[in-house]
């Protein structure tokens, strides 16, 4: 496994491989890798000749009051896990390498970014759009792998790729969970033991909603109320948002709309704070049947 | 010479050539080609294995009151000239092919786009940033060729390429002029015989300014006044802007600053209307010596 810390080094390594006609699978991450990332890395390696991982905590996607400074890092463990998963090249740039000057260019996706985390974290998806565009140009992958835990990110990046004709395929991969259902996240390490025990309400409510959404006569408002009530059963849970939207357009569903008659894919997405730690989770449903996005 | 009207056809043609390791030079245009475009096409062919031309009148870079509908087109003459210049592939997409849906993604360059044509044509450079990003992803050139007549466009695209790490080189090429100095432009066909004769004041003033800018004690304000006075000598000329800025940053130069002592490259840029036809021109100077941008 080769570790590249500079853009020039990365480009040189990739140039050689591309000359040989090798296909490239790419997993962009912010590091502190867990089994969710591992599933992406294995998928990238299984379906491409070469698997590239990037680890870069992108300051542009953090708000001024967010957790950039305390975002967890562990380069040694990350590279060991990457090697186990068959990664060929790890790109590990510094902030200076990625942003030698303040960028004047912005890459913004409208509409899809106005709700959910886009509303709670202003500018977050502009930072994601910028760094993903840069990384796609640096790695030039055939396929890029993203976890569906960040479903809105997947929708934003798919739109970006389509609108700008990026020559690659976005491969969304299922959320990986702890045995009790908690979605894996680098931020889970922030949780106290008590918060960790309570955090199971997110995935529990998503599983319960799978039944509720199909109940004859169920409406969006009543479904969301039930989900919120379930989450509030955890005494330290503070709801940021719980929303039911069309997927992948993230268009609104009226409060009075009957969920048991919804066509196509819908997403139930939530962000819940435990103390200073903000967790997100989501699930896709096809209330009237059909095939899931992932 | 191959003409591709669809993205799929273009991609297939390029895939074959890229497998053979051929380098690609790219000239994006809006068609109605003249000798200025021809110089870009010849340059692209001389310095790359394959030369690709795109002809696409991009609606996104026209304002609602601008000349999109009457923008001149002549596909037959354009393809004949392209062939003469050694172009291998012409990409000639429809609007539907380039924008099958209203794009939600925007690519914007700040600061550099606030002055000159960016001020006169709000949204123009956002449309340029979007279409250039799309075309770069479709063609994936090694080098892309742009005329310095659109100097601000060159500055914007160079910033875009740098900020987003596009893997290509921007090659700015000198403005091509009529024997009397008028910069070639597809819009010159709009001019009446009388307007055409008067339009020479643009390039004349740029040539005169070459001397004026070095006059001991000359200031930016006095230089601009002289240039404007010269342009106003043409009775139908209506000045949109005449500005002296640093290049390529397009940062302001104070009115009282002495031009004979300016370091680095500066640009004198102008937009002048004759009737409904808006012409632009510019020149770069190094008042205290140094090497020109082009």
CSV table of N, CA, C and O in Angstrom, one decimal, chain A residues 172-274:
chain,number,residue,atom,x,y,z
A,172,UNK,N,-23.7,4.2,-4.0
A,172,UNK,CA,-24.1,4.3,-2.6
A,172,UNK,C,-24.1,2.9,-1.9
A,172,UNK,O,-24.5,1.9,-2.5
A,173,UNK,N,-23.6,2.9,-0.7
A,173,UNK,CA,-23.5,1.6,0.0
A,173,UNK,C,-24.3,1.7,1.3
A,173,UNK,O,-24.4,2.7,1.9
A,174,UNK,N,-24.9,0.5,1.7
A,174,UNK,CA,-25.8,0.5,2.9
A,174,UNK,C,-25.0,0.9,4.2
A,174,UNK,O,-23.8,0.7,4.4
A,175,UNK,N,-25.8,1.6,5.1
A,175,UNK,CA,-25.3,1.9,6.4
A,175,UNK,C,-24.9,0.7,7.2
A,175,UNK,O,-25.6,-0.3,7.2
A,176,UNK,N,-23.8,0.7,7.8
A,176,UNK,CA,-23.3,-0.4,8.7
A,176,UNK,C,-23.7,0.0,10.1
A,176,UNK,O,-23.5,1.1,10.5
A,177,UNK,N,-24.2,-1.0,10.9
A,177,UNK,CA,-24.7,-0.7,12.2
A,177,UNK,C,-24.1,-1.6,13.3
A,177,UNK,O,-23.6,-2.7,13.0
A,178,UNK,N,-24.1,-1.1,14.5
A,178,UNK,CA,-23.7,-1.9,15.7
A,178,UNK,C,-24.8,-3.0,15.9
A,178,UNK,O,-25.9,-2.9,15.3
A,179,UNK,N,-24.5,-4.0,16.7
A,179,UNK,CA,-25.4,-5.1,16.9
A,179,UNK,C,-26.8,-4.6,17.3
A,179,UNK,O,-27.8,-5.1,17.0
A,180,UNK,N,-26.8,-3.5,18.2
A,180,UNK,CA,-28.1,-3.0,18.6
A,180,UNK,C,-28.8,-2.1,17.7
A,180,UNK,O,-29.9,-1.5,17.9
A,181,UNK,N,-28.1,-1.8,16.5
A,181,UNK,CA,-28.8,-1.0,15.5
A,181,UNK,C,-28.1,0.4,15.3
A,181,UNK,O,-28.4,1.0,14.3
A,182,UNK,N,-27.4,0.9,16.3
A,182,UNK,CA,-26.8,2.2,16.1
A,182,UNK,C,-25.9,2.3,14.9
A,182,UNK,O,-25.0,1.4,14.6
A,183,UNK,N,-26.2,3.3,14.0
A,183,UNK,CA,-25.4,3.5,12.8
A,183,UNK,C,-23.9,3.8,13.2
A,183,UNK,O,-23.7,4.7,14.1
A,184,UNK,N,-23.0,3.2,12.5
A,184,UNK,CA,-21.6,3.5,12.8
A,184,UNK,C,-21.3,4.9,12.4
A,184,UNK,O,-21.7,5.4,11.4
A,185,UNK,N,-20.5,5.6,13.2
A,185,UNK,CA,-20.1,7.0,13.0
A,185,UNK,C,-18.8,7.3,13.7
A,185,UNK,O,-18.6,6.8,14.9
A,186,UNK,N,-17.9,8.1,13.1
A,186,UNK,CA,-16.7,8.5,13.8
A,186,UNK,C,-17.0,9.3,15.1
A,186,UNK,O,-16.3,9.3,16.0
A,187,UNK,N,-18.2,9.9,15.0
A,187,UNK,CA,-18.6,10.7,16.2
A,187,UNK,C,-19.2,9.9,17.3
A,187,UNK,O,-19.4,10.5,18.4
A,188,UNK,N,-19.4,8.6,17.2
A,188,UNK,CA,-19.9,7.8,18.3
A,188,UNK,C,-19.0,7.8,19.5
A,188,UNK,O,-19.4,7.6,20.6
A,189,UNK,N,-17.7,8.0,19.2
A,189,UNK,CA,-16.7,8.0,20.3
A,189,UNK,C,-16.9,9.1,21.3
A,189,UNK,O,-16.5,9.0,22.4
A,190,UNK,N,-17.7,10.1,20.9
A,190,UNK,CA,-17.9,11.3,21.8
A,190,UNK,C,-19.0,10.9,22.9
A,190,UNK,O,-19.1,11.6,23.9
A,191,UNK,N,-19.8,9.8,22.6
A,191,UNK,CA,-20.9,9.5,23.5
A,191,UNK,C,-20.4,8.9,24.9
A,191,UNK,O,-19.6,8.0,24.9
A,192,UNK,N,-21.0,9.4,26.0
A,192,UNK,CA,-20.8,8.7,27.3
A,192,UNK,C,-21.6,7.4,27.2
A,192,UNK,O,-22.4,7.1,26.3
A,193,UNK,N,-21.3,6.5,28.2
A,193,UNK,CA,-21.9,5.2,28.2
A,193,UNK,C,-23.4,5.3,28.2
A,193,UNK,O,-24.1,4.6,27.5
A,194,UNK,N,-23.9,6.3,29.0
A,194,UNK,CA,-25.4,6.4,29.1
A,194,UNK,C,-26.0,7.0,27.8
A,194,UNK,O,-27.0,6.5,27.4
A,195,UNK,N,-25.3,7.9,27.2
A,195,UNK,CA,-25.8,8.5,25.9
A,195,UNK,C,-25.8,7.3,24.9
A,195,UNK,O,-26.7,7.2,24.1
A,196,UNK,N,-24.7,6.6,24.9
A,196,UNK,CA,-24.5,5.5,23.9
A,196,UNK,C,-25.7,4.5,24.0
A,196,UNK,O,-26.3,4.0,23.0
A,197,UNK,N,-26.1,4.2,25.3
A,197,UNK,CA,-27.2,3.3,25.5
A,197,UNK,C,-28.5,3.9,24.9
A,197,UNK,O,-29.3,3.2,24.3
A,198,UNK,N,-28.7,5.2,25.1
A,198,UNK,CA,-29.9,5.9,24.7
A,198,UNK,C,-30.0,6.0,23.2
A,198,UNK,O,-31.1,6.1,22.6
A,199,UNK,N,-28.8,6.1,22.5
A,199,UNK,CA,-28.7,6.5,21.1
A,199,UNK,C,-29.4,5.4,20.2
A,199,UNK,O,-29.6,5.7,19.0
A,200,UNK,N,-29.7,4.3,20.8
A,200,UNK,CA,-30.3,3.2,20.0
A,200,UNK,C,-31.7,3.7,19.5
A,200,UNK,O,-32.3,3.1,18.6
A,201,UNK,N,-32.3,4.7,20.1
A,201,UNK,CA,-33.7,5.1,19.7
A,201,UNK,C,-33.7,5.6,18.3
A,201,UNK,O,-34.8,5.5,17.7
A,202,UNK,N,-32.6,6.0,17.7
A,202,UNK,CA,-32.7,6.5,16.3
A,202,UNK,C,-33.0,5.3,15.4
A,202,UNK,O,-34.0,5.3,14.7
A,203,UNK,N,-32.2,4.3,15.4
A,203,UNK,CA,-32.4,3.1,14.5
A,203,UNK,C,-33.7,2.4,14.9
A,203,UNK,O,-34.4,1.9,14.0
A,204,UNK,N,-34.0,2.3,16.2
A,204,UNK,CA,-35.2,1.7,16.6
A,204,UNK,C,-36.4,2.4,16.0
A,204,UNK,O,-37.3,1.7,15.4
A,205,UNK,N,-36.4,3.7,16.0
A,205,UNK,CA,-37.6,4.4,15.4
A,205,UNK,C,-37.7,4.2,13.9
A,205,UNK,O,-38.8,4.1,13.4
A,206,UNK,N,-36.5,4.0,13.3
A,206,UNK,CA,-36.5,3.8,11.8
A,206,UNK,C,-37.1,2.4,11.5
A,206,UNK,O,-37.8,2.2,10.5
A,207,UNK,N,-36.8,1.4,12.4
A,207,UNK,CA,-37.4,0.1,12.2
A,207,UNK,C,-38.9,0.1,12.4
A,207,UNK,O,-39.6,-0.5,11.7
A,208,UNK,N,-39.3,0.8,13.5
A,208,UNK,CA,-40.7,0.8,13.8
A,208,UNK,C,-41.5,1.5,12.7
A,208,UNK,O,-42.6,1.1,12.3
A,209,UNK,N,-40.8,2.6,12.1
A,209,UNK,CA,-41.5,3.4,11.1
A,209,UNK,C,-41.8,2.5,9.8
A,209,UNK,O,-42.7,2.8,9.1
A,210,UNK,N,-40.9,1.5,9.6
A,210,UNK,CA,-41.1,0.6,8.5
A,210,UNK,C,-42.5,0.0,8.5
A,210,UNK,O,-43.2,-0.1,7.4
A,211,UNK,N,-43.0,-0.3,9.7
A,211,UNK,CA,-44.4,-0.8,9.8
A,211,UNK,C,-45.4,0.3,9.8
A,211,UNK,O,-46.4,0.3,9.1
A,212,UNK,N,-45.1,1.4,10.6
A,212,UNK,CA,-46.1,2.5,10.8
A,212,UNK,C,-46.4,3.1,9.4
A,212,UNK,O,-47.6,3.5,9.2
A,213,UNK,N,-45.4,3.3,8.6
A,213,UNK,CA,-45.6,4.1,7.3
A,213,UNK,C,-46.7,3.4,6.4
A,213,UNK,O,-47.3,4.1,5.6
A,214,UNK,N,-46.8,2.1,6.6
A,214,UNK,CA,-47.8,1.3,5.7
A,214,UNK,C,-49.1,1.2,6.4
A,214,UNK,O,-50.0,0.6,5.8
A,215,UNK,N,-49.3,1.6,7.6
A,215,UNK,CA,-50.6,1.5,8.3
A,215,UNK,C,-51.7,2.2,7.5
A,215,UNK,O,-51.5,3.4,7.2
A,216,UNK,N,-52.8,1.6,7.2
A,216,UNK,CA,-53.8,2.2,6.4
A,216,UNK,C,-54.3,3.5,7.1
A,216,UNK,O,-54.5,3.6,8.3
A,217,UNK,N,-54.3,4.6,6.3
A,217,UNK,CA,-54.7,5.9,6.8
A,217,UNK,C,-53.6,6.7,7.5
A,217,UNK,O,-53.8,7.9,7.8
A,218,UNK,N,-52.4,6.2,7.6
A,218,UNK,CA,-51.3,6.9,8.2
A,218,UNK,C,-51.0,8.2,7.4
A,218,UNK,O,-50.9,8.1,6.2
A,219,UNK,N,-50.8,9.3,8.1
A,219,UNK,CA,-50.3,10.5,7.4
A,219,UNK,C,-48.9,10.8,7.8
A,219,UNK,O,-48.4,10.3,8.8
A,220,UNK,N,-48.3,11.7,7.0
A,220,UNK,CA,-46.9,12.1,7.3
A,220,UNK,C,-46.7,12.7,8.7
A,220,UNK,O,-45.8,12.4,9.4
A,221,UNK,N,-47.7,13.6,9.0
A,221,UNK,CA,-47.6,14.3,10.3
A,221,UNK,C,-47.7,13.3,11.5
A,221,UNK,O,-46.9,13.3,12.4
A,222,UNK,N,-48.6,12.3,11.4
A,222,UNK,CA,-48.8,11.4,12.5
A,222,UNK,C,-47.6,10.4,12.6
A,222,UNK,O,-47.1,10.1,13.7
A,223,UNK,N,-47.1,10.1,11.4
A,223,UNK,CA,-45.9,9.2,11.4
A,223,UNK,C,-44.7,9.9,12.1
A,223,UNK,O,-44.0,9.4,13.0
A,224,UNK,N,-44.5,11.2,11.7
A,224,UNK,CA,-43.4,12.0,12.3
A,224,UNK,C,-43.6,12.2,13.8
A,224,UNK,O,-42.6,12.1,14.6
A,225,UNK,N,-44.8,12.4,14.2
A,225,UNK,CA,-45.1,12.6,15.6
A,225,UNK,C,-44.7,11.3,16.4
A,225,UNK,O,-44.1,11.3,17.5
A,226,UNK,N,-45.1,10.1,15.9
A,226,UNK,CA,-44.8,8.9,16.5
A,226,UNK,C,-43.3,8.7,16.7
A,226,UNK,O,-42.8,8.2,17.7
A,227,UNK,N,-42.6,9.0,15.5
A,227,UNK,CA,-41.1,8.8,15.5
A,227,UNK,C,-40.5,9.7,16.6
A,227,UNK,O,-39.6,9.3,17.4
A,228,UNK,N,-41.0,11.0,16.6
A,228,UNK,CA,-40.4,11.9,17.6
A,228,UNK,C,-40.7,11.5,19.0
A,228,UNK,O,-39.8,11.6,19.9
A,229,UNK,N,-41.9,11.0,19.2
A,229,UNK,CA,-42.3,10.5,20.6
A,229,UNK,C,-41.3,9.4,21.0
A,229,UNK,O,-40.9,9.4,22.1
A,230,UNK,N,-41.1,8.5,20.1
A,230,UNK,CA,-40.2,7.4,20.4
A,230,UNK,C,-38.8,7.9,20.8
A,230,UNK,O,-38.2,7.5,21.8
A,231,UNK,N,-38.3,8.9,20.0
A,231,UNK,CA,-36.9,9.4,20.2
A,231,UNK,C,-36.9,10.1,21.6
A,231,UNK,O,-36.0,10.0,22.4
A,232,UNK,N,-38.0,10.9,21.9
A,232,UNK,CA,-38.0,11.6,23.1
A,232,UNK,C,-38.1,10.7,24.4
A,232,UNK,O,-37.8,11.1,25.5
A,233,UNK,N,-38.4,9.4,24.1
A,233,UNK,CA,-38.3,8.4,25.2
A,233,UNK,C,-36.9,8.3,25.8
A,233,UNK,O,-36.7,7.9,26.9
A,234,UNK,N,-35.9,8.7,25.0
A,234,UNK,CA,-34.5,8.7,25.5
A,234,UNK,C,-34.3,10.1,26.2
A,234,UNK,O,-34.4,11.1,25.6
A,235,UNK,N,-34.0,10.1,27.5
A,235,UNK,CA,-34.1,11.3,28.3
A,235,UNK,C,-33.1,12.4,27.9
A,235,UNK,O,-33.4,13.6,28.0
A,236,UNK,N,-32.0,12.0,27.3
A,236,UNK,CA,-31.0,13.1,26.9
A,236,UNK,C,-31.1,13.5,25.4
A,236,UNK,O,-30.3,14.3,24.9
A,237,UNK,N,-32.1,12.9,24.7
A,237,UNK,CA,-32.2,13.1,23.3
A,237,UNK,C,-32.8,14.5,23.0
A,237,UNK,O,-33.8,14.8,23.6
A,238,UNK,N,-32.1,15.3,22.2
A,238,UNK,CA,-32.7,16.6,21.8
A,238,UNK,C,-32.7,16.6,20.2
A,238,UNK,O,-31.7,16.5,19.5
A,239,UNK,N,-34.0,16.6,19.7
A,239,UNK,CA,-34.2,16.5,18.3
A,239,UNK,C,-33.7,17.7,17.5
A,239,UNK,O,-34.2,18.8,17.9
A,240,UNK,N,-32.9,17.6,16.5
A,240,UNK,CA,-32.5,18.7,15.6
A,240,UNK,C,-33.6,18.7,14.5
A,240,UNK,O,-34.3,19.7,14.3
A,241,UNK,N,-33.7,17.6,13.8
A,241,UNK,CA,-34.8,17.4,12.9
A,241,UNK,C,-35.2,16.0,12.7
A,241,UNK,O,-34.4,15.1,12.9
A,242,UNK,N,-36.5,15.7,12.4
A,242,UNK,CA,-37.0,14.5,11.9
A,242,UNK,C,-37.9,14.8,10.7
A,242,UNK,O,-38.9,15.5,10.9
A,243,UNK,N,-37.5,14.3,9.5
A,243,UNK,CA,-38.3,14.7,8.3
A,243,UNK,C,-38.5,13.5,7.4
A,243,UNK,O,-37.7,12.6,7.3
A,244,UNK,N,-39.7,13.6,6.7
A,244,UNK,CA,-40.0,12.6,5.7
A,244,UNK,C,-40.1,13.3,4.4
A,244,UNK,O,-40.8,14.2,4.2
A,245,UNK,N,-39.2,12.9,3.4
A,245,UNK,CA,-39.1,13.5,2.2
A,245,UNK,C,-39.0,12.5,1.0
A,245,UNK,O,-38.7,11.3,1.3
A,246,UNK,N,-39.3,13.0,-0.2
A,246,UNK,CA,-39.0,12.1,-1.4
A,246,UNK,C,-37.5,12.0,-1.5
A,246,UNK,O,-36.7,12.8,-1.2
A,247,UNK,N,-37.2,10.8,-2.1
A,247,UNK,CA,-35.7,10.5,-2.3
A,247,UNK,C,-35.6,10.1,-3.8
A,247,UNK,O,-36.4,9.3,-4.2
A,248,UNK,N,-34.5,10.6,-4.5
A,248,UNK,CA,-33.4,11.4,-4.0
A,248,UNK,C,-33.6,12.9,-4.2
A,248,UNK,O,-32.7,13.7,-3.9
A,249,UNK,N,-34.8,13.3,-4.6
A,249,UNK,CA,-35.0,14.8,-4.8
A,249,UNK,C,-35.1,15.6,-3.5
A,249,UNK,O,-34.9,16.8,-3.6
A,250,UNK,N,-35.4,14.9,-2.4
A,250,UNK,CA,-35.6,15.6,-1.1
A,250,UNK,C,-36.7,16.6,-1.2
A,250,UNK,O,-36.6,17.7,-0.5
A,251,UNK,N,-37.7,16.4,-2.0
A,251,UNK,CA,-38.8,17.3,-2.0
A,251,UNK,C,-39.7,17.0,-0.9
A,251,UNK,O,-39.8,15.8,-0.4
A,252,UNK,N,-40.5,18.0,-0.5
A,252,UNK,CA,-41.4,17.9,0.7
A,252,UNK,C,-42.5,17.0,0.5
A,252,UNK,O,-43.0,16.8,-0.7
A,253,UNK,N,-43.0,16.4,1.5
A,253,UNK,CA,-44.2,15.6,1.5
A,253,UNK,C,-45.2,16.3,2.5
A,253,UNK,O,-44.8,16.6,3.6
A,254,UNK,N,-46.3,16.7,2.0
A,254,UNK,CA,-47.3,17.4,2.8
A,254,UNK,C,-47.6,16.7,4.1
A,254,UNK,O,-47.7,15.4,4.1
A,255,UNK,N,-47.8,17.4,5.2
A,255,UNK,CA,-48.1,16.9,6.5
A,255,UNK,C,-49.4,16.0,6.4
A,255,UNK,O,-49.4,14.9,7.1
A,256,UNK,N,-50.3,16.3,5.6
A,256,UNK,CA,-51.6,15.6,5.6
A,256,UNK,C,-51.6,14.4,4.6
A,256,UNK,O,-52.5,13.7,4.5
A,257,UNK,N,-50.5,14.3,3.8
A,257,UNK,CA,-50.4,13.2,2.8
A,257,UNK,C,-50.4,11.8,3.5
A,257,UNK,O,-49.8,11.6,4.5
A,258,UNK,N,-51.1,10.9,2.8
A,258,UNK,CA,-51.2,9.5,3.4
A,258,UNK,C,-49.9,8.8,3.0
A,258,UNK,O,-49.6,8.6,1.8
A,259,UNK,N,-49.2,8.3,4.0
A,259,UNK,CA,-47.9,7.7,3.7
A,259,UNK,C,-48.1,6.3,3.2
A,259,UNK,O,-47.2,5.8,2.4
A,260,UNK,N,-49.2,5.6,3.5
A,260,UNK,CA,-49.5,4.3,2.9
A,260,UNK,C,-49.8,4.3,1.5
A,260,UNK,O,-49.8,3.2,0.8
A,261,UNK,N,-49.9,5.5,0.9
A,261,UNK,CA,-50.2,5.5,-0.6
A,261,UNK,C,-49.1,6.2,-1.3
A,261,UNK,O,-49.2,6.6,-2.5
A,262,UNK,N,-47.9,6.5,-0.7
A,262,UNK,CA,-46.8,7.2,-1.3
A,262,UNK,C,-46.2,6.3,-2.4
A,262,UNK,O,-45.9,5.1,-2.1
A,263,UNK,N,-46.0,6.9,-3.6
A,263,UNK,CA,-45.3,6.1,-4.6
A,263,UNK,C,-43.8,6.5,-4.6
A,263,UNK,O,-43.4,7.6,-4.2
A,264,UNK,N,-43.0,5.5,-5.0
A,264,UNK,CA,-41.5,5.8,-5.1
A,264,UNK,C,-40.9,5.7,-3.8
A,264,UNK,O,-41.4,5.3,-2.8
A,265,UNK,N,-39.6,6.1,-3.8
A,265,UNK,CA,-38.8,6.1,-2.6
A,265,UNK,C,-39.0,7.3,-1.7
A,265,UNK,O,-39.1,8.4,-2.2
A,266,UNK,N,-39.1,7.1,-0.4
A,266,UNK,CA,-39.1,8.2,0.5
A,266,UNK,C,-38.1,7.9,1.6
A,266,UNK,O,-37.7,6.8,1.8
A,267,UNK,N,-37.6,9.0,2.1
A,267,UNK,CA,-36.5,8.9,3.2
A,267,UNK,C,-37.1,9.5,4.5
A,267,UNK,O,-37.7,10.5,4.5
A,268,UNK,N,-36.9,8.7,5.6
A,268,UNK,CA,-37.1,9.3,6.9
A,268,UNK,C,-35.7,9.5,7.5
A,268,UNK,O,-34.9,8.6,7.6
A,269,UNK,N,-35.4,10.8,7.7
A,269,UNK,CA,-34.1,11.2,8.1
A,269,UNK,C,-34.2,12.0,9.4
A,269,UNK,O,-35.1,12.7,9.7
A,270,UNK,N,-33.2,11.8,10.3
A,270,UNK,CA,-33.2,12.4,11.6
A,270,UNK,C,-31.8,12.9,12.0
A,270,UNK,O,-30.8,12.2,11.7
A,271,UNK,N,-31.7,14.0,12.8
A,271,UNK,CA,-30.5,14.4,13.5
A,271,UNK,C,-30.9,14.6,14.9
A,271,UNK,O,-31.9,15.3,15.2
A,272,UNK,N,-30.2,14.0,15.8
A,272,UNK,CA,-30.5,14.1,17.2
A,272,UNK,C,-29.3,14.3,18.0
A,272,UNK,O,-28.2,13.7,17.8
A,273,UNK,N,-29.3,15.3,19.0
A,273,UNK,CA,-28.2,15.6,19.8
A,273,UNK,C,-28.2,14.9,21.1
A,273,UNK,O,-29.3,14.8,21.8
A,274,UNK,N,-27.1,14.3,21.6
A,274,UNK,CA,-26.9,13.8,22.9
A,274,UNK,C,-25.8,14.7,23.5
A,274,UNK,O,-24.6,14.5,23.1
